[in-house]
PDB file of C-alpha atoms in Angstrom:
ATOM      1  CA  MET A   7     109.400 111.626 125.977  1.00 54.00           C
ATOM      2  CA  THR A   8     112.559 112.427 124.002  1.00 50.00           C
ATOM      3  CA  SER A   9     112.682 113.921 120.681  1.00 54.00           C
ATOM      4  CA  ASP A  10     113.126 110.154 119.169  1.00 87.00           C
ATOM      5  CA  LYS A  11     110.578 110.386 116.142  1.00 91.00           C
ATOM      6  CA  THR A  12     110.111 106.782 116.208  1.00 95.00           C
ATOM      7  CA  LEU A  13     109.189 106.626 119.927  1.00 96.00           C
ATOM      8  CA  ARG A  14     106.830 109.822 119.129  1.00 95.00           C
ATOM      9  CA  ILE A  15     104.979 107.673 116.579  1.00 97.00           C
ATOM     10  CA  LEU A  16     104.918 104.480 118.607  1.00 97.00           C
ATOM     11  CA  VAL A  17     103.357 106.639 121.436  1.00 97.00           C
ATOM     12  CA  ALA A  18     100.786 107.948 118.753  1.00 97.00           C
ATOM     13  CA  PHE A  19      99.781 104.252 117.716  1.00 97.00           C
ATOM     14  CA  GLU A  20      99.524 103.126 121.403  1.00 96.00           C
ATOM     15  CA  HIS A  21      97.477 105.961 122.609  1.00 96.00           C
ATOM     16  CA  PHE A  22      95.355 106.615 119.790  1.00 96.00           C
ATOM     17  CA  ARG A  23      94.959 103.397 117.857  1.00 91.00           C
ATOM     18  CA  THR A  24      93.186 103.950 114.749  1.00 94.00           C
ATOM     19  CA  PRO A  25      95.212 105.715 111.579  1.00 94.00           C
ATOM     20  CA  ALA A  26      92.943 108.634 111.655  1.00 95.00           C
ATOM     21  CA  LYS A  27      93.463 109.686 115.227  1.00 96.00           C
ATOM     22  CA  VAL A  28      96.782 108.807 115.147  1.00 97.00           C
ATOM     23  CA  THR A  29      97.446 111.257 111.947  1.00 96.00           C
ATOM     24  CA  ARG A  30      95.427 113.957 114.187  1.00 95.00           C
ATOM     25  CA  ALA A  31      97.617 113.463 116.877  1.00 95.00           C
ATOM     26  CA  LEU A  32     100.954 113.693 114.950  1.00 96.00           C
ATOM     27  CA  LEU A  33      99.719 116.644 112.908  1.00 95.00           C
ATOM     28  CA  ASP A  34      98.761 118.522 116.329  1.00 93.00           C
ATOM     29  CA  PRO A  35     101.046 121.736 115.829  1.00 90.00           C
ATOM     30  CA  ASP A  36     101.178 121.461 119.983  1.00 89.00           C
ATOM     31  CA  PRO A  37     103.829 119.401 120.964  1.00 85.00           C
ATOM     32  CA  GLU A  38     102.475 119.288 124.285  1.00 90.00           C
ATOM     33  CA  MET A  39      99.631 117.103 123.688  1.00 91.00           C
ATOM     34  CA  LEU A  40     101.609 113.894 122.993  1.00 93.00           C
ATOM     35  CA  ARG A  41     104.116 114.921 125.707  1.00 93.00           C
ATOM     36  CA  GLN A  42     101.186 114.726 128.066  1.00 94.00           C
ATOM     37  CA  VAL A  43     100.129 111.267 126.695  1.00 95.00           C
ATOM     38  CA  TRP A  44     103.352 109.999 127.360  1.00 95.00           C
ATOM     39  CA  ARG A  45     103.279 111.585 131.019  1.00 94.00           C
ATOM     40  CA  GLU A  46     100.194 109.800 131.782  1.00 95.00           C
ATOM     41  CA  MET A  47     100.925 106.478 130.422  1.00 96.00           C
ATOM     42  CA  ALA A  48     102.200 103.795 132.960  1.00 96.00           C
ATOM     43  CA  GLY A  49     105.766 103.432 133.716  1.00 95.00           C
ATOM     44  CA  SER A  50     105.916  99.928 132.484  1.00 96.00           C
ATOM     45  CA  THR A  51     104.234 101.031 128.965  1.00 97.00           C
ATOM     46  CA  ARG A  52     106.958 103.717 128.622  1.00 96.00           C
ATOM     47  CA  ALA A  53     109.845 101.557 129.524  1.00 97.00           C
ATOM     48  CA  ALA A  54     108.107  99.032 126.789  1.00 97.00           C
ATOM     49  CA  LEU A  55     108.051 101.841 124.168  1.00 97.00           C
ATOM     50  CA  SER A  56     111.245 103.057 124.441  1.00 96.00           C
ATOM     51  CA  ARG A  57     112.715  99.478 124.134  1.00 96.00           C
ATOM     52  CA  ARG A  58     110.726  98.989 120.986  1.00 96.00           C
ATOM     53  CA  SER A  59     112.073 102.303 119.595  1.00 96.00           C
ATOM     54  CA  GLU A  60     115.753 101.150 120.358  1.00 96.00           C
ATOM     55  CA  GLU A  61     114.863  97.821 118.768  1.00 96.00           C
ATOM     56  CA  LEU A  62     113.636  99.028 115.942  1.00 97.00           C
ATOM     57  CA  ALA A  63     116.540 101.393 115.032  1.00 95.00           C
ATOM     58  CA  SER A  64     118.935  98.719 115.960  1.00 96.00           C
ATOM     59  CA  ARG A  65     117.297  96.994 112.787  1.00 95.00           C
ATOM     60  CA  GLY A  66     117.790 100.103 111.000  1.00 95.00           C
ATOM     61  CA  VAL A  67     114.252 100.861 110.642  1.00 97.00           C
ATOM     62  CA  THR A  68     113.431 104.645 110.626  1.00 96.00           C
ATOM     63  CA  ALA A  69     109.969 106.170 110.894  1.00 96.00           C
ATOM     64  CA  VAL A  70     108.619 109.020 108.882  1.00 96.00           C
ATOM     65  CA  GLY A  71     105.378 110.665 110.763  1.00 96.00           C
ATOM     66  CA  ALA A  72     102.800 112.662 108.890  1.00 95.00           C
ATOM     67  CA  ASP A  73     104.206 115.801 110.527  1.00 93.00           C
ATOM     68  CA  ASP A  74     107.600 114.784 109.065  1.00 93.00           C
ATOM     69  CA  PRO A  75     108.725 117.318 106.438  1.00 91.00           C
ATOM     70  CA  CYS A  76     110.391 114.347 104.447  1.00 91.00           C
ATOM     71  CA  PHE A  77     106.415 112.720 104.282  1.00 95.00           C
ATOM     72  CA  PRO A  78     105.990 112.508 100.949  1.00 93.00           C
ATOM     73  CA  ARG A  79     103.644 115.188  99.241  1.00 90.00           C
ATOM     74  CA  ALA A  80     102.576 112.401  96.690  1.00 90.00           C
ATOM     75  CA  LEU A  81     100.589 110.691  99.686  1.00 94.00           C
ATOM     76  CA  VAL A  82      99.129 113.769 100.799  1.00 92.00           C
ATOM     77  CA  VAL A  83      95.208 113.916  99.622  1.00 87.00           C
ATOM     78  CA  ASN A  84      93.739 117.369  99.694  1.00 85.00           C
ATOM     79  CA  ASP A  85      95.917 118.446 102.610  1.00 86.00           C
ATOM     80  CA  ARG A  86      95.583 115.438 104.468  1.00 91.00           C
ATOM     81  CA  PRO A  87      98.073 112.484 104.464  1.00 95.00           C
ATOM     82  CA  ILE A  88      96.789 109.141 103.696  1.00 94.00           C
ATOM     83  CA  ALA A  89      98.613 107.198 106.250  1.00 96.00           C
ATOM     84  CA  PRO A  90      99.923 108.428 109.576  1.00 96.00           C
ATOM     85  CA  ALA A  91     103.436 107.009 109.230  1.00 97.00           C
ATOM     86  CA  LEU A  92     105.820 105.425 107.054  1.00 98.00           C
ATOM     87  CA  PHE A  93     108.372 102.911 108.698  1.00 98.00           C
ATOM     88  CA  CYS A  94     110.900 102.112 106.564  1.00 97.00           C
ATOM     89  CA  ILE A  95     113.991 100.024 105.856  1.00 97.00           C
ATOM     90  CA  GLY A  96     116.486 100.717 103.133  1.00 96.00           C
ATOM     91  CA  ALA A  97     117.145 103.411 100.792  1.00 96.00           C
ATOM     92  CA  SER A  98     114.994 106.446 102.213  1.00 93.00           C
ATOM     93  CA  GLN A  99     115.987 108.587  99.102  1.00 93.00           C
ATOM     94  CA  LEU A 100     113.520 106.465  97.187  1.00 95.00           C
ATOM     95  CA  LEU A 101     110.474 107.869  98.788  1.00 93.00           C
ATOM     96  CA  THR A 102     110.673 110.909  96.649  1.00 90.00           C
ATOM     97  CA  ALA A 103     112.121 109.148  93.364  1.00 92.00           C
ATOM     98  CA  GLN A 104     110.128 109.061  90.316  1.00 92.00           C
ATOM     99  CA  GLY A 105     108.153 105.737  90.195  1.00 94.00           C
ATOM    100  CA  ALA A 106     105.687 103.629  88.626  1.00 96.00           C
ATOM    101  CA  GLY A 107     103.134 101.568  90.643  1.00 97.00           C
ATOM    102  CA  ILE A 108     102.202  98.073  89.293  1.00 97.00           C
ATOM    103  CA  CYS A 109      99.269  95.830  90.634  1.00 96.00           C
ATOM    104  CA  GLY A 110      98.345  92.505  89.521  1.00 92.00           C
ATOM    105  CA  ALA A 111      96.908  88.931  91.107  1.00 86.00           C
ATOM    106  CA  ARG A 112      98.642  86.936  93.488  1.00 88.00           C
ATOM    107  CA  ASN A 113      97.791  83.564  91.914  1.00 88.00           C
ATOM    108  CA  ALA A 114      98.901  85.378  88.336  1.00 90.00           C
ATOM    109  CA  SER A 115      98.929  83.341  84.867  1.00 91.00           C
ATOM    110  CA  VAL A 116     101.744  82.961  82.858  1.00 92.00           C
ATOM    111  CA  LEU A 117     101.002  85.732  80.652  1.00 91.00           C
ATOM    112  CA  GLY A 118     100.410  87.837  83.468  1.00 92.00           C
ATOM    113  CA  LEU A 119     103.832  87.207  85.274  1.00 94.00           C
ATOM    114  CA  LYS A 120     105.753  87.823  81.839  1.00 95.00           C
ATOM    115  CA  ALA A 121     103.697  91.167  81.471  1.00 95.00           C
ATOM    116  CA  ALA A 122     104.772  91.914  85.099  1.00 96.00           C
ATOM    117  CA  ARG A 123     108.304  91.282  84.180  1.00 96.00           C
ATOM    118  CA  VAL A 124     108.158  93.253  81.307  1.00 96.00           C
ATOM    119  CA  SER A 125     106.753  96.163  83.033  1.00 97.00           C
ATOM    120  CA  GLY A 126     109.445  96.049  85.881  1.00 97.00           C
ATOM    121  CA  GLU A 127     112.022  96.105  82.863  1.00 97.00           C
ATOM    122  CA  GLU A 128     110.514  98.951  80.941  1.00 96.00           C
ATOM    123  CA  ALA A 129     109.886 101.134  84.055  1.00 96.00           C
ATOM    124  CA  SER A 130     113.186 100.548  85.462  1.00 96.00           C
ATOM    125  CA  SER A 131     114.914 101.266  82.114  1.00 94.00           C
ATOM    126  CA  ARG A 132     113.466 104.731  81.830  1.00 94.00           C
ATOM    127  CA  GLY A 133     114.428 105.534  85.383  1.00 93.00           C
ATOM    128  CA  LEU A 134     111.239 104.831  87.338  1.00 96.00           C
ATOM    129  CA  THR A 135     111.398 103.251  90.793  1.00 97.00           C
ATOM    130  CA  VAL A 136     108.882 100.041  90.647  1.00 98.00           C
ATOM    131  CA  VAL A 137     106.784 100.427  93.322  1.00 98.00           C
ATOM    132  CA  SER A 138     104.594  97.120  94.082  1.00 97.00           C
ATOM    133  CA  GLY A 139     103.140  94.861  97.306  1.00 95.00           C
ATOM    134  CA  TYR A 140     105.382  92.292  97.809  1.00 95.00           C
ATOM    135  CA  ALA A 141     102.921  89.859  97.322  1.00 93.00           C
ATOM    136  CA  LYS A 142     104.028  86.518  95.505  1.00 92.00           C
ATOM    137  CA  GLY A 143     102.944  86.729  91.775  1.00 94.00           C
ATOM    138  CA  VAL A 144     102.754  90.317  90.048  1.00 95.00           C
ATOM    139  CA  ASP A 145     104.468  91.991  92.812  1.00 96.00           C
ATOM    140  CA  SER A 146     107.434  89.665  93.227  1.00 95.00           C
ATOM    141  CA  GLU A 147     108.028  89.512  89.728  1.00 96.00           C
ATOM    142  CA  SER A 148     107.753  92.891  89.140  1.00 97.00           C
ATOM    143  CA  HIS A 149     110.326  93.924  92.124  1.00 97.00           C
ATOM    144  CA  ARG A 150     112.602  91.144  90.829  1.00 97.00           C
ATOM    145  CA  ALA A 151     112.567  92.406  87.207  1.00 97.00           C
ATOM    146  CA  ALA A 152     113.649  95.999  88.391  1.00 97.00           C
ATOM    147  CA  LEU A 153     116.525  94.562  90.379  1.00 97.00           C
ATOM    148  CA  GLU A 154     117.818  92.530  87.880  1.00 96.00           C
ATOM    149  CA  ASN A 155     117.651  95.506  85.404  1.00 94.00           C
ATOM    150  CA  GLY A 156     119.812  97.596  87.359  1.00 95.00           C
ATOM    151  CA  GLY A 157     116.943  99.593  88.723  1.00 97.00           C
ATOM    152  CA  ALA A 158     115.450 100.247  92.176  1.00 98.00           C
ATOM    153  CA  THR A 159     111.802  99.158  93.801  1.00 98.00           C
ATOM    154  CA  ILE A 160     109.760 100.115  96.902  1.00 98.00           C
ATOM    155  CA  LEU A 161     108.149  97.133  98.633  1.00 98.00           C
ATOM    156  CA  VAL A 162     105.041  98.149 100.264  1.00 98.00           C
ATOM    157  CA  LEU A 163     104.059  96.016 102.784  1.00 97.00           C
ATOM    158  CA  ALA A 164     100.617  94.791 103.943  1.00 96.00           C
ATOM    159  CA  GLU A 165     101.509  94.293 107.457  1.00 97.00           C
ATOM    160  CA  GLY A 166     103.975  95.805 109.991  1.00 97.00           C
ATOM    161  CA  ILE A 167     107.364  96.073 109.220  1.00 97.00           C
ATOM    162  CA  ASP A 168     108.445  93.387 111.860  1.00 97.00           C
ATOM    163  CA  HIS A 169     106.882  90.749 109.355  1.00 96.00           C
ATOM    164  CA  PHE A 170     109.374  91.719 106.859  1.00 97.00           C
ATOM    165  CA  ARG A 171     111.678  89.150 105.369  1.00 96.00           C
ATOM    166  CA  VAL A 172     113.594  89.135 102.279  1.00 95.00           C
ATOM    167  CA  LYS A 173     111.914  86.175 100.216  1.00 94.00           C
ATOM    168  CA  ARG A 174     114.326  83.520  98.632  1.00 92.00           C
ATOM    169  CA  ASP A 175     113.393  84.359  95.038  1.00 89.00           C
ATOM    170  CA  LEU A 176     114.270  87.750  95.357  1.00 93.00           C
ATOM    171  CA  SER A 177     117.447  87.360  97.659  1.00 93.00           C
ATOM    172  CA  PRO A 178     119.999  86.763  94.919  1.00 93.00           C
ATOM    173  CA  TYR A 179     119.099  90.327  93.744  1.00 93.00           C
ATOM    174  CA  PHE A 180     118.235  91.961  97.026  1.00 94.00           C
ATOM    175  CA  ASP A 181     120.487  95.352  97.394  1.00 94.00           C
ATOM    176  CA  PRO A 182     119.799  97.813 100.186  1.00 93.00           C
ATOM    177  CA  GLU A 183     121.025 100.675  98.056  1.00 95.00           C
ATOM    178  CA  ARG A 184     118.316 100.088  95.465  1.00 97.00           C
ATOM    179  CA  VAL A 185     115.765  98.913  97.571  1.00 98.00           C
ATOM    180  CA  LEU A 186     113.298 100.571 100.268  1.00 98.00           C
ATOM    181  CA  VAL A 187     110.754  98.694 102.361  1.00 98.00           C
ATOM    182  CA  ILE A 188     107.845 100.427 103.516  1.00 98.00           C
ATOM    183  CA  SER A 189     105.034  99.826 106.144  1.00 98.00           C
ATOM    184  CA  GLN A 190     102.119 102.467 106.960  1.00 97.00           C
ATOM    185  CA  PHE A 191     100.921  99.777 109.826  1.00 97.00           C
ATOM    186  CA  HIS A 192     101.890  99.443 113.187  1.00 96.00           C
ATOM    187  CA  PRO A 193     105.309  97.590 113.236  1.00 97.00           C
ATOM    188  CA  GLY A 194     103.442  94.576 114.828  1.00 96.00           C
ATOM    189  CA  GLN A 195     100.527  94.386 112.847  1.00 96.00           C
ATOM    190  CA  PRO A 196      99.772  91.114 110.904  1.00 95.00           C
ATOM    191  CA  TRP A 197      98.857  90.713 107.302  1.00 93.00           C
ATOM    192  CA  ALA A 198      95.030  91.366 106.668  1.00 90.00           C
ATOM    193  CA  THR A 199      93.005  91.832 103.664  1.00 88.00           C
ATOM    194  CA  HIS A 200      91.791  95.106 104.735  1.00 89.00           C
ATOM    195  CA  ALA A 201      95.366  96.353 104.884  1.00 92.00           C
ATOM    196  CA  ALA A 202      96.355  94.987 101.561  1.00 91.00           C
ATOM    197  CA  MET A 203      93.529  96.905 100.198  1.00 89.00           C
ATOM    198  CA  THR A 204      94.909  99.973 102.085  1.00 92.00           C
ATOM    199  CA  ARG A 205      98.196  99.659 100.971  1.00 94.00           C
ATOM    200  CA  ASN A 206      97.604  99.849  97.520  1.00 93.00           C
ATOM    201  CA  ARG A 207      96.508 103.556  97.748  1.00 93.00           C
ATOM    202  CA  LEU A 208     100.395 103.793  98.534  1.00 96.00           C
ATOM    203  CA  ILE A 209     101.676 102.110  95.576  1.00 96.00           C
ATOM    204  CA  PHE A 210      99.756 104.320  93.086  1.00 92.00           C
ATOM    205  CA  GLY A 211     100.369 107.143  95.352  1.00 93.00           C
ATOM    206  CA  LEU A 212     104.110 107.024  95.316  1.00 94.00           C
ATOM    207  CA  GLY A 213     103.814 106.336  91.456  1.00 91.00           C
ATOM    208  CA  MET A 214     103.401 108.814  88.509  1.00 92.00           C
ATOM    209  CA  ALA A 215     101.499 106.065  86.613  1.00 94.00           C
ATOM    210  CA  LEU A 216      99.727 102.817  87.916  1.00 96.00           C
ATOM    211  CA  ILE A 217     100.415  99.775  85.427  1.00 97.00           C
ATOM    212  CA  VAL A 218      97.325  97.119  86.247  1.00 97.00           C
ATOM    213  CA  ILE A 219      98.293  93.376  84.970  1.00 95.00           C
ATOM    214  CA  GLU A 220      95.817  91.630  85.957  1.00 93.00           C
ATOM    215  CA  ALA A 221      92.360  92.853  87.684  1.00 93.00           C
ATOM    216  CA  GLY A 222      89.652  90.381  88.681  1.00 90.00           C
ATOM    217  CA  GLU A 223      85.931  91.863  88.592  1.00 88.00           C
ATOM    218  CA  ARG A 224      86.398  92.547  92.066  1.00 87.00           C
ATOM    219  CA  GLY A 225      89.292  93.127  94.711  1.00 89.00           C
ATOM    220  CA  GLY A 226      92.129  94.993  95.400  1.00 91.00           C
ATOM    221  CA  THR A 227      93.805  95.424  92.110  1.00 94.00           C
ATOM    222  CA  LEU A 228      90.388  96.557  90.519  1.00 95.00           C
ATOM    223  CA  ALA A 229      89.661  98.880  93.425  1.00 94.00           C
ATOM    224  CA  ALA A 230      93.326 100.441  93.123  1.00 95.00           C
ATOM    225  CA  GLY A 231      92.910 101.064  89.441  1.00 95.00           C
ATOM    226  CA  GLN A 232      89.623 102.853  89.913  1.00 95.00           C
ATOM    227  CA  GLU A 233      90.734 104.922  92.755  1.00 93.00           C
ATOM    228  CA  ALA A 234      93.957 105.813  90.589  1.00 94.00           C
ATOM    229  CA  LEU A 235      91.873 107.173  87.747  1.00 94.00           C
ATOM    230  CA  LYS A 236      89.499 109.185  90.236  1.00 91.00           C
ATOM    231  CA  ARG A 237      92.395 110.677  91.400  1.00 87.00           C
ATOM    232  CA  GLY A 238      93.920 111.844  88.021  1.00 87.00           C
ATOM    233  CA  ARG A 239      96.975 109.146  87.800  1.00 89.00           C
ATOM    234  CA  PRO A 240      97.550 107.729  84.491  1.00 93.00           C
ATOM    235  CA  VAL A 241      96.587 103.939  84.467  1.00 96.00           C
ATOM    236  CA  VAL A 242      98.171 101.871  81.771  1.00 96.00           C
ATOM    237  CA  VAL A 243      96.303  98.146  81.523  1.00 96.00           C
ATOM    238  CA  VAL A 244      97.779  95.184  79.873  1.00 92.00           C
ATOM    239  CA  ASN A 245      95.159  93.886  77.291  1.00 88.00           C
ATOM    240  CA  PHE A 246      95.384  90.400  76.636  1.00 80.00           C
ATOM    241  CA  GLY A 247      92.873  90.395  74.146  1.00 76.00           C
ATOM    242  CA  ASP A 248      90.380  87.187  74.685  1.00 76.00           C
ATOM    243  CA  ASP A 249      92.585  86.276  77.543  1.00 75.00           C
ATOM    244  CA  ALA A 250      92.218  89.576  79.361  1.00 81.00           C
ATOM    245  CA  PRO A 251      90.561  89.023  83.055  1.00 89.00           C
ATOM    246  CA  PRO A 252      87.677  90.853  83.673  1.00 91.00           C
ATOM    247  CA  GLY A 253      88.696  93.804  85.731  1.00 93.00           C
ATOM    248  CA  ASN A 254      90.753  94.933  82.847  1.00 94.00           C
ATOM    249  CA  HIS A 255      87.988  95.160  80.599  1.00 92.00           C
ATOM    250  CA  ILE A 256      86.582  97.352  83.504  1.00 94.00           C
ATOM    251  CA  LEU A 257      89.350  99.624  83.853  1.00 95.00           C
ATOM    252  CA  ILE A 258      89.871 100.197  79.987  1.00 94.00           C
ATOM    253  CA  GLN A 259      86.139 101.301  79.583  1.00 93.00           C
ATOM    254  CA  ALA A 260      86.667 103.764  82.840  1.00 95.00           C
ATOM    255  CA  GLY A 261      89.424 105.143  80.672  1.00 94.00           C
ATOM    256  CA  ALA A 262      92.617 103.487  81.410  1.00 95.00           C
ATOM    257  CA  ARG A 263      95.247 103.664  78.871  1.00 94.00           C
ATOM    258  CA  VAL A 264      95.796 100.163  77.000  1.00 94.00           C
ATOM    259  CA  ALA A 265      98.889  98.550  76.399  1.00 95.00           C
ATOM    260  CA  THR A 266      98.784  95.371  74.159  1.00 92.00           C
ATOM    261  CA  SER A 267     102.480  94.904  73.660  1.00 92.00           C
ATOM    262  CA  ARG A 268     105.935  95.896  75.165  1.00 93.00           C
ATOM    263  CA  ARG A 269     106.469  98.415  72.761  1.00 94.00           C
ATOM    264  CA  GLU A 270     102.989 100.182  73.801  1.00 94.00           C
ATOM    265  CA  LEU A 271     103.355  99.720  77.255  1.00 93.00           C
ATOM    266  CA  GLY A 272     107.052 101.308  76.869  1.00 93.00           C
ATOM    267  CA  ASP A 273     105.131 104.515  75.130  1.00 92.00           C
ATOM    268  CA  ALA A 274     103.130 104.968  77.763  1.00 91.00           C
ATOM    269  CA  LEU A 275     105.657 104.998  80.476  1.00 92.00           C
ATOM    270  CA  GLY A 276     107.992 107.608  78.167  1.00 91.00           C
ATOM    271  CA  MET A 277     105.116 109.657  77.841  1.00 88.00           C
ATOM    272  CA  VAL A 278     104.456 109.687  81.785  1.00 85.00           C
ATOM    273  CA  VAL A 279     108.178 110.632  82.042  1.00 86.00           C
ATOM    274  CA  ALA A 280     108.205 113.381  79.351  1.00 86.00           C
ATOM    275  CA  GLN A 281     105.398 114.914  80.908  1.00 77.00           C
ATOM    276  CA  ALA A 282     106.514 114.799  84.782  1.00 69.00           C
ATOM    277  CA  LYS A 283     108.273 118.395  84.422  1.00 58.00           C
ATOM    278  CA  THR A 284     104.625 119.987  83.330  1.00 57.00           C
ATOM    279  CA  LEU A 285     102.362 117.784  85.925  1.00 50.00           C
ATOM    280  CA  PRO A 286     101.369 119.454  89.035  1.00 46.00           C
ATOM    281  CA  GLU A 287     102.838 118.313  92.230  1.00 49.00           C
ATOM    282  CA  GLN A 288     102.288 114.715  93.187  1.00 45.00           C
ATOM    283  CA  GLY A 289     100.246 115.478  96.309  1.00 42.00           C
ATOM    284  CA  LYS A 290      98.029 118.093  94.147  1.00 40.00           C
ATOM    285  CA  LEU A 291      97.353 115.416  91.554  1.00 37.00           C
ATOM    286  CA  LEU A 292      95.779 113.176  94.631  1.00 36.00           C
TER     287      LEU A 292
END
């Protein structure tokens, strides 16, 4: 096996399968272990993995393993990475940029979509990279708002990087210099509900704060807000008053900060930016 980082990660995924086992293999300080795995693979498997690595590179896909010095410390919990690797397309420097995560409903209300747009604008106007999940609704609206406002954004996929396509509504604003696409999953993995729940940890992990637009009384957005609070991330919840969904109220009762206007949202993000230099390293917050 060559020193190709992407090939090494593909070998670990092929042999060890589960994220926890893949992570342990990549973090093993003895490089001979994965080399031995490579030597014991069938010749056809080695050839297929080599072609796969070359094909990913031809599409501009790079891979950052859990053992890589470039792997974001913000995604390390108690000295353990929360993902085995990140497959990336685009502006890789955004991995370590100051960001704000934005979560919300796929089938967002008119008020929710408006709040998502405002959140993307307010975050990007403060130099924060907007981090969201590239689903329809809140995610897409916040990505687009950031790019229209001259900002940058990270698209966190709930499937493998092979499935990434620039969506029609984002295409006019898509700028490879200001967009980073990332996936923590095997490149070929299809979308799945559990993957969407899992990728939310990257959204609030890469952001210095998490903005929650619309959270149901159960589901991924609520779970992301609850876990972010548990791990010390500032959580800002949009409050629509009587029209606010039940998950928003649950998070507010759990200690999330409330934003009832654009000004309050901006003030909350401004405070996060101001405190950034005094906060512990992001990885320690988790």
